[in-house]
GROMACS .gro file of C-alpha atoms in nm:
model
  258
    1MET     CA    1  16.966   7.904   7.940
    2LYS     CA    2  16.718   8.128   8.157
    3CYS     CA    3  16.868   8.342   8.409
    4THR     CA    4  16.817   8.296   8.794
    5THR     CA    5  16.855   8.637   8.892
    6PHE     CA    6  16.659   8.952   8.792
    7ASN     CA    7  16.788   9.059   8.445
    8LEU     CA    8  16.748   9.438   8.449
    9PHE     CA    9  16.955   9.514   8.121
   10GLY     CA   10  16.738   9.249   7.939
   11LEU     CA   11  16.416   9.398   8.074
   12TYR     CA   12  16.541   9.750   7.955
   13THR     CA   13  16.633   9.632   7.621
   14LEU     CA   14  16.293   9.478   7.573
   15VAL     CA   15  16.127   9.778   7.679
   16LEU     CA   16  16.344   9.988   7.461
   17ARG     CA   17  16.239   9.773   7.145
   18GLU     CA   18  15.889   9.835   7.270
   19GLN     CA   19  15.922  10.185   7.293
   20LYS     CA   20  16.084  10.228   6.969
   21ARG     CA   21  15.820  10.046   6.794
   22PHE     CA   22  15.554  10.315   6.864
   23THR     CA   23  15.783  10.632   6.839
   24ALA     CA   24  15.891  10.520   6.507
   25VAL     CA   25  15.523  10.594   6.365
   26TRP     CA   26  15.443  10.873   6.621
   27THR     CA   27  15.197  11.020   6.390
   28GLN     CA   28  15.002  10.699   6.420
   29THR     CA   29  15.049  10.611   6.774
   30LEU     CA   30  15.087  10.971   6.950
   31LEU     CA   31  14.906  11.235   6.714
   32ALA     CA   32  14.638  11.022   6.608
   33PRO     CA   33  14.494  10.973   6.970
   34VAL     CA   34  14.518  11.357   7.020
   35ILE     CA   35  14.331  11.420   6.721
   36THR     CA   36  14.077  11.174   6.796
   37THR     CA   37  14.017  11.322   7.154
   38ILE     CA   38  13.975  11.688   6.996
   39LEU     CA   39  13.726  11.551   6.741
   40PHE     CA   40  13.507  11.360   7.034
   41LEU     CA   41  13.520  11.662   7.250
   42THR     CA   42  13.432  11.914   6.956
   43VAL     CA   43  13.141  11.709   6.836
   44PHE     CA   44  12.988  11.661   7.173
   45SER     CA   45  13.052  12.033   7.280
   46MET     CA   46  12.884  12.147   6.922
   47ILE     CA   47  12.594  11.905   6.985
   48LEU     CA   48  12.514  12.005   7.353
   49ALA     CA   49  12.662  12.372   7.396
   50SER     CA   50  12.316  12.502   7.303
   51ARG     CA   51  12.130  12.270   7.554
   52LYS     CA   52  12.372  12.373   7.823
   53VAL     CA   53  12.402  12.020   7.954
   54GLN     CA   54  12.561  11.939   8.283
   55VAL     CA   55  12.646  11.662   8.505
   56GLY     CA   56  12.617  11.785   8.873
   57ASP     CA   57  12.822  12.110   8.886
   58PHE     CA   58  13.023  12.040   8.589
   59SER     CA   59  12.955  12.108   8.208
   60TYR     CA   60  12.905  11.791   7.997
   61THR     CA   61  13.240  11.872   7.806
   62SER     CA   62  13.431  11.848   8.124
   63PHE     CA   63  13.262  11.560   8.256
   64ILE     CA   64  13.330  11.360   7.939
   65ALA     CA   65  13.685  11.470   7.923
   66PRO     CA   66  13.849  11.252   8.166
   67GLY     CA   67  13.634  10.954   8.029
   68ILE     CA   68  13.764  11.023   7.694
   69LEU     CA   69  14.123  11.047   7.807
   70THR     CA   70  14.113  10.716   7.976
   71MET     CA   71  13.955  10.560   7.679
   72ILE     CA   72  14.228  10.713   7.448
   73ILE     CA   73  14.466  10.564   7.702
   74MET     CA   74  14.347  10.193   7.732
   75GLN     CA   75  14.309  10.172   7.343
   76ASN     CA   76  14.654  10.254   7.290
   77SER     CA   77  14.811  10.052   7.592
   78PHE     CA   78  14.588   9.770   7.472
   79ALA     CA   79  14.703   9.791   7.105
   80ASN     CA   80  15.073   9.811   7.204
   81THR     CA   81  15.131   9.472   7.380
   82SER     CA   82  14.855   9.281   7.150
   83SER     CA   83  14.988   9.394   6.823
   84SER     CA   84  15.344   9.331   6.920
   85LEU     CA   85  15.286   8.989   7.036
   86LEU     CA   86  15.054   8.883   6.746
   87ILE     CA   87  15.281   9.019   6.485
   88SER     CA   88  15.569   8.866   6.643
   89LYS     CA   89  15.372   8.527   6.622
   90ILE     CA   90  15.238   8.557   6.296
   91GLN     CA   91  15.626   8.616   6.165
   92GLY     CA   92  15.748   8.368   6.357
   93ASN     CA   93  16.000   8.563   6.548
   94ILE     CA   94  15.844   8.512   6.900
   95ILE     CA   95  16.086   8.264   6.952
   96ASP     CA   96  16.350   8.529   6.969
   97THR     CA   97  16.184   8.682   7.286
   98LEU     CA   98  16.125   8.346   7.445
   99LEU     CA   99  16.482   8.230   7.398
  100ALA     CA  100  16.633   8.530   7.526
  101PRO     CA  101  16.786   8.536   7.910
  102LEU     CA  102  16.456   8.666   8.044
  103SER     CA  103  16.238   8.506   8.255
  104PRO     CA  104  15.865   8.468   8.216
  105VAL     CA  105  15.784   8.743   8.461
  106GLU     CA  106  16.031   8.987   8.285
  107VAL     CA  107  15.895   8.922   7.953
  108VAL     CA  108  15.583   9.018   8.067
  109LEU     CA  109  15.702   9.333   8.264
  110GLY     CA  110  15.884   9.415   7.949
  111TYR     CA  111  15.583   9.437   7.734
  112MET     CA  112  15.350   9.579   8.002
  113ILE     CA  113  15.619   9.880   8.062
  114GLY     CA  114  15.622   9.922   7.670
  115GLY     CA  115  15.231   9.955   7.680
  116VAL     CA  116  15.258  10.180   7.958
  117LEU     CA  117  15.506  10.423   7.814
  118ARG     CA  118  15.266  10.445   7.519
  119GLY     CA  119  14.964  10.522   7.730
  120VAL     CA  120  15.161  10.768   7.955
  121PHE     CA  121  15.308  10.954   7.637
  122VAL     CA  122  14.932  10.979   7.492
  123SER     CA  123  14.784  11.107   7.829
  124VAL     CA  124  15.080  11.371   7.844
  125ALA     CA  125  15.007  11.489   7.504
  126VAL     CA  126  14.605  11.520   7.552
  127LEU     CA  127  14.685  11.687   7.906
  128VAL     CA  128  14.896  11.944   7.770
  129ILE     CA  129  14.728  12.016   7.429
  130VAL     CA  130  14.383  11.948   7.449
  131PHE     CA  131  14.268  12.032   7.832
  132PRO     CA  132  14.398  12.370   7.853
  133PHE     CA  133  14.165  12.476   7.574
  134ILE     CA  134  13.864  12.332   7.739
  135GLY     CA  135  13.986  12.507   8.078
  136LEU     CA  136  14.021  12.199   8.260
  137ILE     CA  137  14.308  12.186   8.514
  138PRO     CA  138  14.360  11.848   8.724
  139LYS     CA  139  14.241  11.881   9.060
  140TYR     CA  140  14.428  11.609   9.219
  141PRO     CA  141  14.728  11.571   8.976
  142LEU     CA  142  14.895  11.285   9.185
  143MET     CA  143  14.567  11.090   9.208
  144LEU     CA  144  14.523  11.125   8.835
  145PHE     CA  145  14.858  11.002   8.719
  146GLY     CA  146  14.824  10.709   8.955
  147PHE     CA  147  14.510  10.606   8.772
  148ILE     CA  148  14.671  10.675   8.437
  149LEU     CA  149  14.937  10.409   8.534
  150LEU     CA  150  14.690  10.189   8.648
  151ALA     CA  151  14.457  10.216   8.338
  152SER     CA  152  14.796  10.178   8.099
  153SER     CA  153  14.902   9.862   8.309
  154MET     CA  154  14.564   9.686   8.328
  155LEU     CA  155  14.512   9.732   7.949
  156SER     CA  156  14.862   9.648   7.851
  157LEU     CA  157  14.815   9.334   8.051
  158LEU     CA  158  14.489   9.258   7.883
  159GLY     CA  159  14.667   9.317   7.552
  160ILE     CA  160  14.912   9.048   7.647
  161VAL     CA  161  14.641   8.836   7.732
  162ALA     CA  162  14.461   8.900   7.364
  163GLY     CA  163  14.798   8.855   7.201
  164ILE     CA  164  14.870   8.520   7.337
  165VAL     CA  165  14.541   8.367   7.290
  166SER     CA  166  14.486   8.531   6.920
  167GLN     CA  167  14.627   8.326   6.656
  168LYS     CA  168  14.543   8.573   6.371
  169PHE     CA  169  14.417   8.939   6.339
  170ASP     CA  170  14.063   8.792   6.293
  171HIS     CA  171  14.076   8.678   6.673
  172MET     CA  172  14.232   9.006   6.806
  173GLN     CA  173  13.958   9.197   6.627
  174ALA     CA  174  13.662   8.974   6.786
  175ILE     CA  175  13.804   9.050   7.128
  176ILE     CA  176  13.838   9.436   7.060
  177ASN     CA  177  13.482   9.449   6.904
  178PHE     CA  178  13.288   9.209   7.166
  179VAL     CA  179  13.491   9.272   7.471
  180ILE     CA  180  13.705   9.579   7.498
  181THR     CA  181  13.498   9.796   7.331
  182PRO     CA  182  13.146   9.722   7.486
  183LEU     CA  183  13.305   9.730   7.840
  184THR     CA  184  13.456  10.072   7.745
  185PHE     CA  185  13.141  10.235   7.624
  186LEU     CA  186  12.926  10.093   7.913
  187SER     CA  187  13.139  10.200   8.168
  188GLY     CA  188  13.034  10.574   8.220
  189THR     CA  189  13.243  10.722   7.950
  190PHE     CA  190  12.987  10.955   7.814
  191TYR     CA  191  12.756  10.957   8.098
  192SER     CA  192  12.698  10.927   8.485
  193ILE     CA  193  12.597  10.604   8.602
  194ASP     CA  194  12.333  10.790   8.821
  195SER     CA  195  12.124  10.828   8.525
  196LEU     CA  196  12.101  10.451   8.463
  197PRO     CA  197  11.808  10.180   8.570
  198PRO     CA  198  11.896  10.026   8.884
  199PHE     CA  199  11.997   9.687   8.722
  200LEU     CA  200  12.253   9.847   8.477
  201LYS     CA  201  12.386  10.050   8.750
  202LEU     CA  202  12.446   9.736   8.924
  203MET     CA  203  12.604   9.588   8.616
  204THR     CA  204  12.842   9.899   8.586
  205GLY     CA  205  12.977   9.824   8.958
  206TYR     CA  206  13.141   9.512   8.819
  207ASN     CA  207  13.286   9.659   8.513
  208PRO     CA  208  13.642   9.719   8.625
  209ILE     CA  209  13.691  10.000   8.315
  210PHE     CA  210  13.448  10.193   8.516
  211PHE     CA  211  13.691  10.208   8.839
  212LEU     CA  212  13.948  10.339   8.594
  213ILE     CA  213  13.738  10.594   8.421
  214ASP     CA  214  13.589  10.705   8.765
  215GLY     CA  215  13.938  10.747   8.912
  216VAL     CA  216  14.065  10.958   8.627
  217ARG     CA  217  13.774  11.152   8.657
  218PHE     CA  218  13.838  11.201   9.033
  219GLY     CA  219  14.174  11.313   8.953
  220CYS     CA  220  14.044  11.568   8.703
  221LEU     CA  221  13.744  11.697   8.854
  222GLY     CA  222  13.735  11.600   9.232
  223TYR     CA  223  13.424  11.400   9.154
  224SER     CA  224  13.363  11.035   9.139
  225GLU     CA  225  13.071  10.796   9.159
  226SER     CA  226  13.264  10.535   9.358
  227ASN     CA  227  13.511  10.519   9.617
  228PRO     CA  228  13.851  10.623   9.447
  229PHE     CA  229  14.062  10.444   9.728
  230TRP     CA  230  13.881  10.108   9.696
  231SER     CA  231  13.895  10.141   9.303
  232PHE     CA  232  14.274  10.215   9.322
  233VAL     CA  233  14.301   9.888   9.527
  234LEU     CA  234  14.082   9.650   9.330
  235VAL     CA  235  14.247   9.764   9.001
  236ILE     CA  236  14.595   9.680   9.131
  237VAL     CA  237  14.464   9.352   9.249
  238LEU     CA  238  14.337   9.282   8.904
  239CYS     CA  239  14.682   9.367   8.778
  240PHE     CA  240  14.862   9.155   8.999
  241ILE     CA  241  14.619   8.862   8.877
  242LEU     CA  242  14.676   8.927   8.501
  243ILE     CA  243  15.072   8.941   8.559
  244TYR     CA  244  15.034   8.594   8.703
  245LEU     CA  245  14.835   8.461   8.427
  246CYS     CA  246  15.039   8.624   8.151
  247THR     CA  247  15.345   8.478   8.324
  248TYR     CA  248  15.213   8.137   8.355
  249TRP     CA  249  15.107   8.110   7.997
  250ILE     CA  250  15.452   8.249   7.889
  251LYS     CA  251  15.622   7.985   8.106
  252ILE     CA  252  15.431   7.705   7.958
  253GLY     CA  253  15.449   7.862   7.626
  254TYR     CA  254  15.053   7.837   7.583
  255LYS     CA  255  14.981   7.921   7.228
  256LEU     CA  256  15.325   8.046   7.159
  257LYS     CA  257  15.540   7.759   7.079
  258GLN     CA  258  15.292   7.564   6.802
   0.00000   0.00000   0.00000
């Protein structure tokens, strides 16, 4: 029977389960993203160092570092929730979560917080290990941390959506290949949107991931190509919409009880 009051202990237990999932394989979930970030920055720095490419007042390495950080955070947060749900569905033990004394919103929050924790762990590792070597010290740490939380939250929720609608790994990979990856790479991760033709610049303005990357960049460099305040508000609104959608799907058992 479902609890009518907020079940903090049950929520904590679900979050703890999700946290132990990714810390148990920390070389894959925490160390690998740090190495990936180092490789990205090393390759781009080596290619463009002799050309002394700059974006505004910043070196190209400093400009793309926040974008790569955001990309790594989003990839890990999305992977944490999507893989957890899909594996549970394939193995048939998703019913254990659905029958637990947790309301649908508590289930959503539990999965989301687990994904946020993985995103935050990865971001701290990159900020502590990688950023000092390129001489990048965040200009607005609180703003940076706020956008890191938002990026982790939004992609964790998108991971829940993907985990619910996917019935097998092929479906999940299709979502990653045709939705998540294009939105990430076409959101100003490796370039300034001011360099785009007017039509593409306009389209980028409708890409929510652009606002996350631009917000993290503002927290790191104090430079943004959109209004950080409105970016913050927009992403919060999108997160609440996703929470509502995921809660409704879990409540009705959409593609979970077959």
